[in-house]
mmCIF file of C-alpha atoms in Angstrom:
data_model
loop_
_atom_site.group_PDB
_atom_site.id
_atom_site.type_symbol
_atom_site.label_atom_id
_atom_site.label_comp_id
_atom_site.label_asym_id
_atom_site.label_seq_id
_atom_site.Cartn_x
_atom_site.Cartn_y
_atom_site.Cartn_z
ATOM 1 C CA MET A 149 -50.625 -14.767 21.531
ATOM 2 C CA LEU A 150 -48.460 -17.450 20.814
ATOM 3 C CA ASN A 151 -45.366 -18.620 22.805
ATOM 4 C CA GLN A 152 -42.294 -19.794 21.175
ATOM 5 C CA GLU A 153 -43.150 -23.058 21.002
ATOM 6 C CA GLU A 154 -46.467 -23.110 19.387
ATOM 7 C CA PHE A 155 -44.983 -20.761 16.749
ATOM 8 C CA ALA A 156 -42.538 -22.977 16.317
ATOM 9 C CA ALA A 157 -45.468 -25.777 15.691
ATOM 10 C CA LEU A 158 -47.250 -23.405 13.460
ATOM 11 C CA PHE A 159 -43.835 -22.830 11.599
ATOM 12 C CA ASP A 160 -43.042 -26.608 11.270
ATOM 13 C CA ALA A 161 -46.801 -27.541 10.363
ATOM 14 C CA CYS A 162 -47.387 -24.953 7.667
ATOM 15 C CA ARG A 163 -43.896 -23.933 6.268
ATOM 16 C CA PRO A 164 -43.691 -26.275 3.244
ATOM 17 C CA ARG A 165 -47.298 -25.431 2.123
ATOM 18 C CA VAL A 166 -46.000 -21.571 2.476
ATOM 19 C CA TYR A 167 -43.203 -22.643 0.463
ATOM 20 C CA ALA A 168 -45.033 -24.289 -2.175
ATOM 21 C CA TYR A 169 -47.512 -21.616 -2.761
ATOM 22 C CA ALA A 170 -44.402 -19.193 -2.967
ATOM 23 C CA VAL A 171 -43.202 -21.394 -5.574
ATOM 24 C CA SER A 172 -46.250 -21.486 -7.047
ATOM 25 C CA ARG A 173 -45.962 -17.511 -7.408
ATOM 26 C CA CYS A 174 -42.951 -16.429 -7.719
ATOM 27 C CA GLY A 175 -40.380 -19.563 -8.912
ATOM 28 C CA ARG A 176 -37.970 -21.211 -6.370
ATOM 29 C CA ARG A 177 -35.501 -18.259 -6.686
ATOM 30 C CA LEU A 178 -37.633 -16.100 -4.386
ATOM 31 C CA ALA A 179 -39.557 -18.747 -2.717
ATOM 32 C CA GLU A 180 -37.360 -19.021 0.430
ATOM 33 C CA GLU A 181 -37.132 -15.360 0.903
ATOM 34 C CA VAL A 182 -40.563 -15.251 0.612
ATOM 35 C CA VAL A 183 -41.301 -18.202 3.313
ATOM 36 C CA SER A 184 -38.804 -16.219 5.551
ATOM 37 C CA GLU A 185 -40.411 -12.862 5.312
ATOM 38 C CA THR A 186 -43.697 -14.235 5.723
ATOM 39 C CA PHE A 187 -42.538 -15.743 8.955
ATOM 40 C CA VAL A 188 -41.075 -12.558 10.043
ATOM 41 C CA VAL A 189 -44.454 -10.983 9.759
ATOM 42 C CA ALA A 190 -46.320 -13.700 11.478
ATOM 43 C CA TRP A 191 -44.046 -13.331 14.908
ATOM 44 C CA ARG A 192 -44.253 -9.802 14.489
ATOM 45 C CA ARG A 193 -48.020 -10.076 14.296
ATOM 46 C CA ARG A 194 -48.165 -13.064 15.762
ATOM 47 C CA ASP A 195 -51.740 -11.713 18.380
ATOM 48 C CA ASP A 196 -53.005 -11.303 14.592
ATOM 49 C CA ILE A 197 -52.814 -15.124 13.829
ATOM 50 C CA PRO A 198 -56.306 -17.086 13.695
ATOM 51 C CA ALA A 199 -56.292 -20.124 16.649
ATOM 52 C CA LYS A 200 -58.148 -22.641 14.577
ATOM 53 C CA ASN A 201 -57.030 -21.874 10.794
ATOM 54 C CA ALA A 202 -53.475 -20.222 10.270
ATOM 55 C CA LEU A 203 -52.780 -21.474 7.088
ATOM 56 C CA PRO A 204 -55.458 -19.315 4.580
ATOM 57 C CA TRP A 205 -53.712 -15.573 6.837
ATOM 58 C CA LEU A 206 -50.161 -17.021 6.707
ATOM 59 C CA LEU A 207 -50.895 -17.091 2.610
ATOM 60 C CA GLY A 208 -52.414 -13.977 2.534
ATOM 61 C CA VAL A 209 -48.942 -12.493 4.505
ATOM 62 C CA ALA A 210 -47.049 -14.631 1.826
ATOM 63 C CA ARG A 211 -49.016 -12.979 -1.158
ATOM 64 C CA ASN A 212 -48.337 -9.717 0.416
ATOM 65 C CA VAL A 213 -44.725 -10.138 0.738
ATOM 66 C CA ILE A 214 -44.823 -11.664 -2.733
ATOM 67 C CA ARG A 215 -46.188 -8.357 -3.935
ATOM 68 C CA ASP A 216 -43.607 -6.326 -2.842
ATOM 69 C CA VAL A 217 -40.700 -8.685 -3.550
ATOM 70 C CA HIS A 218 -42.268 -8.106 -7.115
ATOM 71 C CA ARG A 219 -42.427 -4.033 -6.752
ATOM 72 C CA GLU A 220 -38.774 -4.479 -5.343
ATOM 73 C CA GLU A 221 -37.446 -6.493 -8.685
ATOM 74 C CA LEU A 222 -39.387 -4.247 -11.023
ATOM 75 C CA ARG A 223 -37.791 -0.686 -8.605
ATOM 76 C CA ARG A 224 -34.025 -2.790 -9.308
ATOM 77 C CA ALA A 225 -34.921 -3.545 -12.759
ATOM 78 C CA ALA A 226 -35.677 -0.153 -13.658
ATOM 79 C CA LEU A 227 -32.686 1.123 -12.082
ATOM 80 C CA ASP A 228 -30.439 -1.033 -13.734
ATOM 81 C CA ASP A 229 -32.465 0.412 -17.071
ATOM 82 C CA ALA A 230 -31.527 3.710 -15.625
ATOM 83 C CA LEU A 231 -27.744 2.731 -14.919
ATOM 84 C CA HIS A 232 -27.303 1.489 -18.291
ATOM 85 C CA GLY A 233 -28.602 4.385 -20.341
ATOM 86 C CA TRP A 234 -26.830 6.874 -18.142
ATOM 87 C CA ALA A 235 -23.370 4.630 -18.623
ATOM 88 C CA ASP A 236 -24.599 5.014 -22.549
ATOM 89 C CA GLU A 237 -24.654 8.556 -22.073
ATOM 90 C CA ILE A 238 -20.970 8.620 -20.972
ATOM 91 C CA GLY A 239 -19.845 7.878 -24.123
ATOM 92 C CA PRO A 240 -15.804 7.289 -24.213
ATOM 93 C CA ASP A 241 -14.246 4.479 -22.159
ATOM 94 C CA VAL A 242 -13.669 5.510 -18.318
ATOM 95 C CA ALA A 243 -9.942 4.006 -18.734
ATOM 96 C CA GLU A 244 -8.888 5.987 -21.490
ATOM 97 C CA GLU A 245 -9.896 8.948 -19.303
ATOM 98 C CA VAL A 246 -7.743 8.069 -16.463
ATOM 99 C CA ALA A 247 -4.790 7.268 -19.087
ATOM 100 C CA GLU A 248 -5.004 10.888 -20.335
ATOM 101 C CA ARG A 249 -5.473 12.218 -16.688
ATOM 102 C CA ALA A 250 -2.427 10.595 -15.891
ATOM 103 C CA ALA A 251 -0.222 11.953 -18.789
ATOM 104 C CA VAL A 252 -1.429 15.400 -18.013
ATOM 105 C CA LEU A 253 -0.417 15.079 -14.512
ATOM 106 C CA ARG A 254 2.846 13.502 -15.301
ATOM 107 C CA ALA A 255 3.229 16.651 -17.635
ATOM 108 C CA LEU A 256 2.587 18.684 -15.503
ATOM 109 C CA ALA A 257 4.656 17.811 -12.962
ATOM 110 C CA THR A 258 7.847 18.328 -15.226
ATOM 111 C CA LEU A 259 6.456 22.199 -15.626
ATOM 112 C CA SER A 260 7.918 24.939 -13.387
ATOM 113 C CA ASP A 261 5.467 26.044 -10.540
ATOM 114 C CA GLU A 262 4.952 29.212 -12.660
ATOM 115 C CA ASP A 263 3.514 27.247 -15.302
ATOM 116 C CA LYS A 264 1.796 25.322 -13.270
ATOM 117 C CA GLU A 265 0.516 28.007 -11.498
ATOM 118 C CA VAL A 266 -0.614 30.081 -14.409
ATOM 119 C CA LEU A 267 -2.529 27.020 -16.214
ATOM 120 C CA MET A 268 -4.398 25.991 -12.945
ATOM 121 C CA LEU A 269 -5.894 29.264 -12.408
ATOM 122 C CA VAL A 270 -7.316 29.292 -15.852
ATOM 123 C CA SER A 271 -8.075 25.719 -16.187
ATOM 124 C CA TRP A 272 -8.676 24.001 -12.924
ATOM 125 C CA HIS A 273 -10.352 27.256 -11.342
ATOM 126 C CA GLY A 274 -11.912 28.894 -13.722
ATOM 127 C CA LEU A 275 -10.645 32.139 -13.790
ATOM 128 C CA THR A 276 -10.830 34.206 -16.667
ATOM 129 C CA SER A 277 -7.184 35.663 -17.794
ATOM 130 C CA VAL A 278 -7.973 38.906 -16.403
ATOM 131 C CA GLU A 279 -8.939 37.633 -13.095
ATOM 132 C CA ALA A 280 -6.042 35.646 -13.082
ATOM 133 C CA ALA A 281 -3.768 38.099 -14.149
ATOM 134 C CA LYS A 282 -4.676 40.099 -11.091
ATOM 135 C CA VAL A 283 -4.159 36.868 -9.394
ATOM 136 C CA VAL A 284 -0.607 36.758 -10.179
ATOM 137 C CA GLY A 285 -0.046 40.500 -10.226
ATOM 138 C CA SER A 286 0.516 40.922 -14.011
ATOM 139 C CA SER A 287 -0.937 42.939 -16.610
ATOM 140 C CA ARG A 288 -3.208 40.896 -18.788
ATOM 141 C CA SER A 289 -0.905 41.199 -21.803
ATOM 142 C CA ALA A 290 1.630 39.346 -20.075
ATOM 143 C CA PHE A 291 -0.625 36.978 -18.473
ATOM 144 C CA PHE A 292 -1.674 35.972 -22.260
ATOM 145 C CA VAL A 293 1.894 36.302 -22.910
ATOM 146 C CA ARG A 294 2.908 33.714 -19.925
ATOM 147 C CA LEU A 295 -0.617 31.439 -20.567
ATOM 148 C CA HIS A 296 0.454 30.883 -23.855
ATOM 149 C CA ARG A 297 3.838 29.978 -23.045
ATOM 150 C CA ALA A 298 3.177 27.508 -20.460
ATOM 151 C CA ARG A 299 0.247 25.957 -22.650
ATOM 152 C CA ARG A 300 3.125 24.973 -25.228
ATOM 153 C CA ARG A 301 5.362 23.728 -22.867
ATOM 154 C CA LEU A 302 3.051 21.676 -21.170
ATOM 155 C CA LYS A 303 1.997 20.287 -24.982
ATOM 156 C CA ALA A 304 5.898 19.469 -25.160
ATOM 157 C CA ALA A 305 5.873 17.830 -22.048
ATOM 158 C CA MET A 306 2.783 15.655 -22.733
ATOM 159 C CA ASP A 307 4.307 14.463 -26.436
ATOM 160 C CA ASP A 308 7.267 13.624 -24.187
ATOM 161 C CA VAL A 309 5.167 11.637 -21.857
ATOM 162 C CA THR A 310 3.396 9.839 -24.973
ATOM 163 C CA ALA A 311 6.134 8.888 -26.620
ATOM 164 C CA VAL A 312 7.741 7.386 -23.586
ATOM 165 C CA ARG A 313 4.625 5.037 -22.913
ATOM 166 C CA ALA A 314 4.707 4.431 -26.603
ATOM 167 C CA ARG A 315 8.271 3.316 -26.108
ATOM 168 C CA ARG A 316 7.616 1.300 -23.131
ATOM 169 C CA ALA A 317 4.630 -0.449 -24.857
ATOM 170 C CA LEU A 318 6.937 -1.485 -27.473
ATOM 171 C CA VAL A 319 9.752 -3.341 -25.158
ATOM 172 C CA SER A 320 6.784 -5.216 -23.857
ATOM 173 C CA GLU A 321 5.409 -6.340 -26.537
ATOM 174 C CA GLU A 322 9.237 -7.110 -27.813
ATOM 175 C CA GLU A 323 9.620 -9.052 -24.637
ATOM 176 C CA GLN A 324 6.862 -11.149 -24.915
#
């Protein structure tokens, strides 16, 4: 087994050639990473390093490291492609969805607690009208009327929020 001084001497003697090999196989961008990983493996397996001619063994380790780096690059590229594909499937801009959600939340904040409850039971909690009517303790018909009125008030509140935003944008443009 190589001691620390012997390993340092091996590193100093072989590093330039391992680096040159790595550059020739994977380019300068990855060569330092390959050299570092090669010598990490060599340190862990210093019992296996041949005493007379360590360079071929080190180049073999570097070759395996390069193969692993290429596999990782392929995995990363495949993941990037998949993420781009998923992003394309998403559709509209996320910022638009966030702005729309914010407008709905602002409009909801202006409604009464009863209107919020009726809307949330159906849209947020996914209850049917019959189930939601049981929750609030009313008949199905009465619940439909409450739901219809709450939706109408929400739409009016959203129109108000949109009008306020439009006025703010207009004022902001005029100030510039």
